[in-house]
Amino acid sequence: MPARMQESLTTGLGFFTLLISVSMGLGIFTDPVAQPGDDLAVLAAVLAGVAMGEVLRLHDGLEGLGGWFQRRLARGERPSPVAGGFGTASPVFCVGPLTILGSLENGLTGDIRLLAIKSLLDGVASIAFAAALGWGVALSALTVLVVQGGIAAGASAISGFMDPITILAISSAGGVILLGVALRLLDLKPVRVANFLPALILAPILVRIADALRGALGVG
């Protein structure tokens, strides 16, 4: 595709991703299930999560995996931006309320409707991503399989843990991560997005701690 077309597609994706990230991130401030202090818990999860990610070098590992696929699959052809497409699309397709809710519902009840809706949305988005970023976007299906499959497989073990505030905390932390993706797509800042992923695990834990502190202090 012409460079101008690729740039415009990437910018359009960046704008839309920015809107989604803001909508998700603001949930912890506007949703009725959120309590005072939950926003600070999500902030702490993001900061602690990115610190963990930096120590573990998750972003470097994800890009390295994309580079490994590129070296194995290029077969002497002109290298395509596999690492960029794989590294950018994977967080977009794996972060969001439909990922959590759909995988959870599928794991608990066998209902695939939410995942089917998500697959259609991802399918449409992947066409635009592939046009702008290259065929490496297709490899993000592997990340989707691991993330969604892992959540669905563990759903029975966490059935008593996942309540509305837990989903909200994960979604809000996901909104922050998507903001990093948007900044990369808009070429504003090369955010190491994957290093923020531990926040998705820490957010519900810290929100639970905040709830316990409110109970101990008699607040809320």
Short mmCIF file of C-alpha atoms in Angstrom, two decimals:
data_model
loop_
_atom_site.label_atom_id
_atom_site.label_comp_id
_atom_site.label_asym_id
_atom_site.label_seq_id
_atom_site.Cartn_x
_atom_site.Cartn_y
_atom_site.Cartn_z
CA MET A 1 0.00 0.00 0.00
CA PRO A 2 1.15 3.60 -0.54
CA ALA A 3 2.95 5.07 2.45
CA ARG A 4 0.37 7.86 2.75
CA MET A 5 -2.45 5.32 2.92
CA GLN A 6 -0.64 3.28 5.57
CA GLU A 7 0.00 6.39 7.64
CA SER A 8 -3.64 7.48 7.43
CA LEU A 9 -4.93 4.01 8.37
CA THR A 10 -2.60 3.86 11.34
CA THR A 11 -3.68 7.33 12.46
CA GLY A 12 -7.35 6.38 12.18
CA LEU A 13 -6.72 3.27 14.25
CA GLY A 14 -4.87 5.39 16.77
CA PHE A 15 -7.77 7.82 17.13
CA PHE A 16 -10.29 5.03 17.62
CA THR A 17 -8.06 3.17 20.07
CA LEU A 18 -7.63 6.42 21.99
CA LEU A 19 -11.40 6.77 22.33
CA ILE A 20 -11.76 3.19 23.54
CA SER A 21 -8.94 3.57 26.06
CA VAL A 22 -10.44 6.74 27.52
CA SER A 23 -13.87 5.13 27.78
CA MET A 24 -12.46 2.07 29.56
CA GLY A 25 -10.14 4.03 31.83
CA LEU A 26 -12.87 6.41 33.01
CA GLY A 27 -15.00 3.50 34.17
CA ILE A 28 -13.29 3.40 37.56
CA PHE A 29 -14.41 7.03 38.12
CA THR A 30 -17.95 6.86 36.74
CA ASP A 31 -19.29 3.33 37.26
CA PRO A 32 -21.70 3.02 40.24
CA VAL A 33 -19.95 -0.11 41.56
CA ALA A 34 -16.70 1.82 42.11
CA GLN A 35 -16.01 3.11 45.60
CA PRO A 36 -13.71 5.89 46.87
CA GLY A 37 -10.14 4.70 46.66
CA ASP A 38 -10.68 2.22 43.82
CA ASP A 39 -9.20 4.70 41.35
CA LEU A 40 -6.05 4.95 43.46
CA ALA A 41 -5.90 1.16 43.62
CA VAL A 42 -5.94 0.98 39.83
CA LEU A 43 -3.23 3.66 39.67
CA ALA A 44 -1.10 1.66 42.10
CA ALA A 45 -1.68 -1.47 39.99
CA VAL A 46 -0.55 0.32 36.83
CA LEU A 47 2.61 1.65 38.48
CA ALA A 48 3.49 -1.62 40.19
CA GLY A 49 2.57 -3.58 37.07
CA VAL A 50 4.81 -1.59 34.75
CA ALA A 51 7.65 -1.86 37.28
CA MET A 52 7.25 -5.65 37.17
CA GLY A 53 7.04 -5.58 33.40
CA GLU A 54 10.23 -3.56 33.12
CA VAL A 55 12.07 -5.98 35.40
CA LEU A 56 10.78 -8.96 33.42
CA ARG A 57 11.32 -7.11 30.10
CA LEU A 58 7.95 -8.31 28.80
CA HIS A 59 7.88 -5.86 25.91
CA ASP A 60 11.31 -6.94 24.72
CA GLY A 61 10.21 -10.55 24.98
CA LEU A 62 7.07 -9.95 22.94
CA GLU A 63 8.96 -8.09 20.23
CA GLY A 64 11.65 -10.76 20.32
CA LEU A 65 9.01 -13.41 19.74
CA GLY A 66 7.74 -11.47 16.73
CA GLY A 67 11.29 -11.17 15.43
CA TRP A 68 11.76 -14.92 15.85
CA PHE A 69 8.64 -15.55 13.74
CA GLN A 70 9.95 -13.08 11.15
CA ARG A 71 13.30 -14.86 10.86
CA ARG A 72 11.64 -18.27 10.63
CA LEU A 73 8.91 -17.33 8.17
CA ALA A 74 10.53 -14.72 5.92
CA ARG A 75 12.50 -17.38 3.99
CA GLY A 76 14.76 -14.94 2.25
CA GLU A 77 12.02 -12.56 1.19
CA ARG A 78 12.08 -8.91 2.02
CA PRO A 79 11.35 -8.79 5.77
CA SER A 80 7.91 -7.55 6.68
CA PRO A 81 7.23 -5.68 9.93
CA VAL A 82 6.21 -8.85 11.78
CA ALA A 83 7.38 -7.70 15.18
CA GLY A 84 5.52 -4.39 14.89
CA GLY A 85 2.25 -5.95 13.75
CA PHE A 86 2.41 -8.78 16.28
CA GLY A 87 3.46 -6.53 19.16
CA THR A 88 0.87 -3.85 18.45
CA ALA A 89 -2.13 -6.06 17.64
CA SER A 90 -1.68 -8.53 20.51
CA PRO A 91 -2.44 -6.06 23.34
CA VAL A 92 -5.33 -4.52 21.39
CA PHE A 93 -7.01 -7.90 20.86
CA CYS A 94 -6.30 -9.19 24.38
CA VAL A 95 -7.21 -6.15 26.50
CA GLY A 96 -10.82 -5.21 27.03
CA PRO A 97 -14.04 -6.15 28.78
CA LEU A 98 -15.13 -8.59 26.07
CA THR A 99 -11.94 -10.58 26.53
CA ILE A 100 -12.60 -10.99 30.24
CA LEU A 101 -16.38 -11.30 30.16
CA GLY A 102 -16.50 -13.49 27.06
CA SER A 103 -13.81 -15.90 28.22
CA LEU A 104 -15.31 -16.08 31.70
CA GLU A 105 -18.81 -16.80 30.42
CA ASN A 106 -17.49 -19.40 28.01
CA GLY A 107 -15.51 -21.11 30.76
CA LEU A 108 -18.38 -21.15 33.24
CA THR A 109 -21.38 -21.89 31.01
CA GLY A 110 -20.05 -22.87 27.58
CA ASP A 111 -21.79 -19.85 26.02
CA ILE A 112 -19.66 -18.42 23.21
CA ARG A 113 -21.85 -15.47 22.21
CA LEU A 114 -19.65 -12.75 23.69
CA LEU A 115 -16.52 -14.32 22.25
CA ALA A 116 -18.27 -14.59 18.87
CA ILE A 117 -19.06 -10.87 18.96
CA LYS A 118 -15.47 -10.09 19.95
CA SER A 119 -14.13 -12.29 17.15
CA LEU A 120 -16.17 -10.32 14.60
CA LEU A 121 -14.92 -7.01 15.97
CA ASP A 122 -11.34 -8.26 16.03
CA GLY A 123 -11.71 -9.62 12.52
CA VAL A 124 -12.75 -6.25 11.13
CA ALA A 125 -10.02 -4.44 13.07
CA SER A 126 -7.38 -6.96 11.99
CA ILE A 127 -7.98 -6.13 8.32
CA ALA A 128 -7.17 -2.47 8.94
CA PHE A 129 -4.25 -3.38 11.20
CA ALA A 130 -2.83 -5.75 8.59
CA ALA A 131 -3.15 -3.11 5.88
CA ALA A 132 -1.22 -0.63 7.99
CA LEU A 133 1.21 -2.86 9.91
CA GLY A 134 1.75 -5.97 7.79
CA TRP A 135 0.95 -9.68 7.94
CA GLY A 136 2.52 -10.08 11.39
CA VAL A 137 -0.89 -9.04 12.75
CA ALA A 138 -2.13 -12.56 11.95
CA LEU A 139 0.30 -14.00 14.50
CA SER A 140 -1.54 -12.15 17.27
CA ALA A 141 -4.09 -14.98 17.02
CA LEU A 142 -1.58 -17.02 19.02
CA THR A 143 -1.64 -14.47 21.84
CA VAL A 144 -5.44 -14.36 21.72
CA LEU A 145 -5.55 -18.16 21.97
CA VAL A 146 -3.28 -18.20 25.03
CA VAL A 147 -4.98 -15.30 26.85
CA GLN A 148 -8.63 -16.14 26.14
CA GLY A 149 -8.04 -19.87 26.43
CA GLY A 150 -6.23 -19.42 29.73
CA ILE A 151 -9.01 -17.28 31.21
CA ALA A 152 -11.70 -19.71 30.08
CA ALA A 153 -9.77 -22.71 31.42
CA GLY A 154 -9.34 -21.08 34.82
CA ALA A 155 -12.87 -19.68 35.07
CA SER A 156 -14.19 -22.45 37.34
CA ALA A 157 -11.37 -21.81 39.82
CA ILE A 158 -12.09 -18.07 40.08
CA SER A 159 -15.88 -18.16 39.80
CA GLY A 160 -16.29 -16.80 43.32
CA PHE A 161 -13.78 -14.02 42.76
CA MET A 162 -14.89 -12.32 39.58
CA ASP A 163 -17.54 -9.77 40.56
CA PRO A 164 -18.46 -6.45 38.86
CA ILE A 165 -15.78 -4.40 40.62
CA THR A 166 -13.14 -6.97 39.63
CA ILE A 167 -14.13 -6.71 35.97
CA LEU A 168 -14.20 -2.92 36.26
CA ALA A 169 -10.72 -2.79 37.78
CA ILE A 170 -9.28 -4.96 35.01
CA SER A 171 -11.10 -2.96 32.34
CA SER A 172 -9.83 0.36 33.72
CA ALA A 173 -6.27 -0.89 33.88
CA GLY A 174 -6.76 -2.17 30.34
CA GLY A 175 -7.82 1.30 29.27
CA VAL A 176 -4.50 2.68 30.46
CA ILE A 177 -2.67 0.00 28.48
CA LEU A 178 -4.71 0.76 25.38
CA LEU A 179 -3.75 4.41 25.75
CA GLY A 180 -0.15 3.33 25.32
CA VAL A 181 -1.13 1.47 22.16
CA ALA A 182 -2.87 4.60 20.86
CA LEU A 183 0.23 6.71 21.50
CA ARG A 184 2.31 4.21 19.52
CA LEU A 185 -0.15 4.16 16.63
CA LEU A 186 -0.20 7.96 16.53
CA ASP A 187 3.61 7.99 16.64
CA LEU A 188 3.57 10.25 19.69
CA LYS A 189 5.58 8.08 22.09
CA PRO A 190 7.12 4.59 21.74
CA VAL A 191 5.43 3.17 24.84
CA ARG A 192 6.62 -0.31 25.90
CA VAL A 193 3.02 -1.46 26.11
CA ALA A 194 3.53 -5.10 27.07
CA ASN A 195 5.39 -4.06 30.23
CA PHE A 196 2.07 -2.75 31.58
CA LEU A 197 0.27 -6.09 31.30
CA PRO A 198 0.92 -7.21 34.93
CA ALA A 199 -1.42 -4.37 35.94
CA LEU A 200 -4.34 -6.51 34.73
CA ILE A 201 -3.54 -9.01 37.48
CA LEU A 202 -2.68 -6.48 40.18
CA ALA A 203 -5.70 -4.20 39.65
CA PRO A 204 -8.39 -6.54 41.08
CA ILE A 205 -6.09 -7.55 43.94
CA LEU A 206 -5.43 -3.97 45.00
CA VAL A 207 -9.09 -3.05 44.64
CA ARG A 208 -9.89 -5.89 47.04
CA ILE A 209 -7.29 -4.52 49.46
CA ALA A 210 -8.85 -1.06 49.16
CA ASP A 211 -12.25 -2.56 49.96
CA ALA A 212 -10.82 -4.29 53.03
CA LEU A 213 -9.26 -1.04 54.22
CA ARG A 214 -12.55 0.79 53.80
CA GLY A 215 -14.24 -1.88 55.90
CA ALA A 216 -11.59 -1.66 58.60
CA LEU A 217 -11.85 2.12 58.72
CA GLY A 218 -15.63 2.15 58.51
CA VAL A 219 -15.60 4.13 55.25
CA GLY A 220 -18.18 3.57 52.50
#
